[in-house]
Amino acid sequence: MPPVLNSPLSITLSITQTCNLECKHCYADCKASEASAEVTTGEWQRFLDYLVRNDFISVYFEGGEPLFREDFLQILEHCARRMMTMLRSNGTLINREMAHRLKQIGMGRVLIDLMGARAETHDYFTGVSGSFQKAREAVRYLLEAGIDTDVLTILNRRNMHELQEYLELAHELGVPRAGILRLYPLGRAKSRWDELAMSLQEQMAVLNSLAPPPGLTVMKSWHPNDRNCCWQAAAVDPFGRSIGCAYLREYVDYGNIREVPFLDTWEHSLYRELRSGMVEKSCPTCDAVEGTRGGCRSAAYAFHGRWGAPDPFCSTLNDGVDLRVLPSRLLSKGRKPTYSPRR
């Protein structure tokens, strides 16, 4: 059984749904203009105060692009000396001055997205020429400023032949860790699934062929490291909805922090179910390594429509699911969260 928490210790805040890039596979379907319903500066600050009072020890900021939100540094400054802070960014807004400002405020770690190992691949995905060079420069500025920095990429059909180059680039840039993430059927990625998705066999062949440079740690969540993070996961979207995990953003709504205390949403019946680790079947190898059962609940629900279903990204649990083909229900427009605040 997974570990049990009475309340979470860390949380992801998807602080904005705005971005200065136009990524073709954006999970949040971000735009440059801010939606009026986004949580305000004061609301985020009061929520961070609440987290500190309730013994949260770390906060992970993502977007959109957090730095595209004009008040982000103000929000960060409100909590950086009281909690461990992490930031996921596309890097294009991080120059030398910004990197030193983040260090001064107290930023703990930054993760920079690289959509591939080559400018043509990265800039194709972002829709903005020159964004690859700016992302590379951001990594160097952050390391120069003394901020722990990692890089991330999302494995897909357009960058699969660059994964070894990506690891070598990460090593060249001087980061200690490089993450390889799955492609999730969320946001704009769904409309490009036929172009980007790979079969599990193709994914595993690429992953198994990699030879990381000495000293570089590679983070990935396929077999035998397919973890079920729900036991500890907590997340809030840009509009204040408690969603458990950013990858569940289209499937759940446990309640809005503007209306109910966050820890009340932690007791939502579905939230408790997902944290319990009760699944239909699990992979004994992944269980032994990760201490959790069943793999990712978002992926399981996306492809099977059941919360307790096996994660099809695990080679032991896949059972013939073709990850190149999305269930038709995921492609319907105007989808709303499957589970509402009603318990």
Tab-separated table of C-alpha atoms in Angstrom, residues 96-266:
chain	number	residue	atom	x	y	z
A	96	ARG	CA	20.739	37.280	-16.789
A	97	GLU	CA	18.961	39.986	-14.794
A	98	MET	CA	15.857	37.832	-14.250
A	99	ALA	CA	17.948	34.845	-13.174
A	100	HIS	CA	19.696	36.924	-10.524
A	101	ARG	CA	16.360	38.370	-9.417
A	102	LEU	CA	14.961	34.864	-8.944
A	103	LYS	CA	18.018	33.921	-6.913
A	104	GLN	CA	17.670	37.055	-4.807
A	105	ILE	CA	14.023	36.297	-4.046
A	106	GLY	CA	14.889	32.738	-3.021
A	107	MET	CA	13.860	30.473	-5.901
A	108	GLY	CA	14.933	26.919	-5.122
A	109	ARG	CA	14.872	25.085	-8.472
A	110	VAL	CA	13.854	25.872	-12.055
A	111	LEU	CA	12.892	23.369	-14.749
A	112	ILE	CA	13.242	24.546	-18.354
A	113	ASP	CA	11.328	22.925	-21.214
A	114	LEU	CA	13.266	21.869	-24.302
A	115	MET	CA	10.964	20.446	-26.981
A	116	GLY	CA	13.869	18.753	-28.706
A	117	ALA	CA	17.623	18.938	-29.124
A	118	ARG	CA	17.504	21.146	-32.220
A	119	ALA	CA	16.243	24.656	-32.859
A	120	GLU	CA	14.034	23.587	-35.761
A	121	THR	CA	12.237	21.010	-33.596
A	122	HIS	CA	11.832	23.203	-30.516
A	123	ASP	CA	10.745	26.288	-32.474
A	124	TYR	CA	8.284	24.204	-34.510
A	125	PHE	CA	6.518	23.197	-31.309
A	126	THR	CA	6.552	26.645	-29.692
A	127	GLY	CA	5.557	28.494	-32.854
A	128	VAL	CA	8.151	31.183	-32.070
A	129	SER	CA	11.463	31.454	-33.893
A	130	GLY	CA	14.426	31.890	-31.564
A	131	SER	CA	12.732	30.332	-28.533
A	132	PHE	CA	15.180	27.402	-28.478
A	133	GLN	CA	18.170	29.705	-28.219
A	134	LYS	CA	16.494	31.688	-25.441
A	135	ALA	CA	15.702	28.495	-23.511
A	136	ARG	CA	19.340	27.381	-23.747
A	137	GLU	CA	20.505	30.787	-22.590
A	138	ALA	CA	18.060	30.690	-19.678
A	139	VAL	CA	19.634	27.463	-18.421
A	140	ARG	CA	23.073	29.040	-18.487
A	141	TYR	CA	21.893	32.229	-16.756
A	142	LEU	CA	20.159	30.256	-14.016
A	143	LEU	CA	23.183	28.061	-13.339
A	144	GLU	CA	25.391	31.135	-13.381
A	145	ALA	CA	23.120	32.700	-10.759
A	146	GLY	CA	23.470	29.632	-8.551
A	147	ILE	CA	19.951	28.231	-9.015
A	148	ASP	CA	19.527	24.452	-9.268
A	149	THR	CA	18.235	23.847	-12.790
A	150	ASP	CA	16.915	20.849	-14.722
A	151	VAL	CA	15.597	20.438	-18.260
A	152	LEU	CA	12.452	18.637	-19.405
A	153	THR	CA	11.184	17.281	-22.698
A	154	ILE	CA	8.021	15.483	-23.791
A	155	LEU	CA	8.700	12.349	-25.830
A	156	ASN	CA	6.757	12.306	-29.096
A	157	ARG	CA	7.038	11.228	-32.711
A	158	ARG	CA	8.634	14.490	-33.865
A	159	ASN	CA	11.508	14.461	-31.354
A	160	MET	CA	12.000	10.724	-30.770
A	161	HIS	CA	15.154	10.619	-32.892
A	162	GLU	CA	16.681	13.485	-30.873
A	163	LEU	CA	16.436	11.986	-27.389
A	164	GLN	CA	20.104	10.965	-27.197
A	165	GLU	CA	21.078	14.406	-28.501
A	166	TYR	CA	18.805	15.933	-25.869
A	167	LEU	CA	20.687	14.139	-23.097
A	168	GLU	CA	24.003	15.244	-24.556
A	169	LEU	CA	22.729	18.826	-24.761
A	170	ALA	CA	21.639	18.689	-21.124
A	171	HIS	CA	25.111	17.501	-20.149
A	172	GLU	CA	26.714	20.225	-22.261
A	173	LEU	CA	24.547	22.873	-20.598
A	174	GLY	CA	25.695	21.629	-17.198
A	175	VAL	CA	22.426	20.563	-15.602
A	176	PRO	CA	22.462	17.565	-13.227
A	177	ARG	CA	19.107	16.122	-14.330
A	178	ALA	CA	17.135	15.763	-17.562
A	179	GLY	CA	13.504	14.723	-17.510
A	180	ILE	CA	11.703	12.784	-20.224
A	181	LEU	CA	7.944	13.090	-19.885
A	182	ARG	CA	5.036	11.279	-21.470
A	183	LEU	CA	2.713	12.898	-23.970
A	184	TYR	CA	-0.692	13.261	-22.286
A	185	PRO	CA	-4.012	13.582	-24.172
A	186	LEU	CA	-4.831	17.030	-22.800
A	187	GLY	CA	-5.496	20.450	-24.307
A	188	ARG	CA	-4.095	21.012	-27.781
A	189	ALA	CA	-2.149	17.740	-27.700
A	190	LYS	CA	-5.408	15.887	-28.404
A	191	SER	CA	-5.913	17.619	-31.746
A	192	ARG	CA	-2.377	16.623	-32.824
A	193	TRP	CA	-2.421	13.112	-31.392
A	194	ASP	CA	-2.172	11.409	-34.791
A	195	GLU	CA	0.941	13.458	-35.571
A	196	LEU	CA	2.687	13.119	-32.209
A	197	ALA	CA	1.645	9.905	-30.461
A	198	MET	CA	3.842	6.798	-30.394
A	199	SER	CA	3.017	3.212	-29.579
A	200	LEU	CA	4.291	1.944	-26.241
A	201	GLN	CA	6.685	-0.363	-28.068
A	202	GLU	CA	8.171	2.618	-29.924
A	203	GLN	CA	8.487	4.595	-26.703
A	204	MET	CA	10.246	1.782	-24.880
A	205	ALA	CA	12.621	1.187	-27.805
A	206	VAL	CA	13.712	4.832	-27.699
A	207	LEU	CA	14.060	4.881	-23.924
A	208	ASN	CA	15.996	1.623	-23.811
A	209	SER	CA	18.436	2.860	-26.458
A	210	LEU	CA	19.555	5.888	-24.445
A	211	ALA	CA	23.072	6.158	-23.041
A	212	PRO	CA	23.121	9.084	-20.578
A	213	PRO	CA	26.419	10.994	-20.366
A	214	PRO	CA	28.357	10.388	-17.126
A	215	GLY	CA	26.979	12.372	-14.216
A	216	LEU	CA	23.580	13.092	-15.796
A	217	THR	CA	20.516	11.690	-14.035
A	218	VAL	CA	17.591	10.893	-16.340
A	219	MET	CA	14.107	11.216	-14.850
A	220	LYS	CA	11.355	9.175	-16.499
A	221	SER	CA	8.179	7.406	-15.406
A	222	TRP	CA	7.845	4.327	-17.606
A	223	HIS	CA	8.331	0.724	-16.403
A	224	PRO	CA	9.915	-0.067	-13.957
A	225	ASN	CA	9.481	3.442	-12.527
A	226	ASP	CA	5.775	3.888	-13.210
A	227	ARG	CA	4.572	5.566	-10.038
A	228	ASN	CA	1.093	6.444	-8.808
A	229	CYS	CA	1.650	9.971	-7.481
A	230	CYS	CA	-1.912	10.527	-6.306
A	231	TRP	CA	-1.155	9.512	-2.705
A	232	GLN	CA	0.674	12.820	-2.198
A	233	ALA	CA	-0.535	14.998	-5.060
A	234	ALA	CA	-2.196	18.384	-4.651
A	235	ALA	CA	-2.787	21.011	-7.311
A	236	VAL	CA	-4.819	24.141	-7.985
A	237	ASP	CA	-5.557	25.456	-11.479
A	238	PRO	CA	-5.446	29.133	-12.587
A	239	PHE	CA	-9.113	29.591	-11.687
A	240	GLY	CA	-8.863	28.247	-8.137
A	241	ARG	CA	-10.113	24.713	-8.718
A	242	SER	CA	-8.556	21.965	-6.618
A	243	ILE	CA	-7.661	19.271	-9.162
A	244	GLY	CA	-5.274	16.943	-7.326
A	245	CYS	CA	-2.754	16.840	-10.177
A	246	ALA	CA	-2.202	19.078	-13.199
A	247	TYR	CA	-2.669	16.012	-15.426
A	248	LEU	CA	-6.199	15.613	-14.036
A	249	ARG	CA	-7.206	19.160	-15.041
A	250	GLU	CA	-9.829	18.022	-17.562
A	251	TYR	CA	-11.279	15.269	-15.407
A	252	VAL	CA	-11.876	16.511	-11.858
A	253	ASP	CA	-12.948	19.534	-9.814
A	254	TYR	CA	-12.824	18.928	-6.069
A	255	GLY	CA	-13.928	22.443	-5.140
A	256	ASN	CA	-12.700	26.013	-5.502
A	257	ILE	CA	-10.281	27.555	-3.018
A	258	ARG	CA	-12.213	30.821	-3.326
A	259	GLU	CA	-15.215	29.102	-1.770
A	260	VAL	CA	-13.917	26.327	0.478
A	261	PRO	CA	-10.685	25.718	2.404
A	262	PHE	CA	-8.291	23.628	0.345
A	263	LEU	CA	-8.014	20.900	2.958
A	264	ASP	CA	-11.780	20.407	2.735
A	265	THR	CA	-11.309	19.500	-0.941
A	266	TRP	CA	-8.634	16.984	0.157
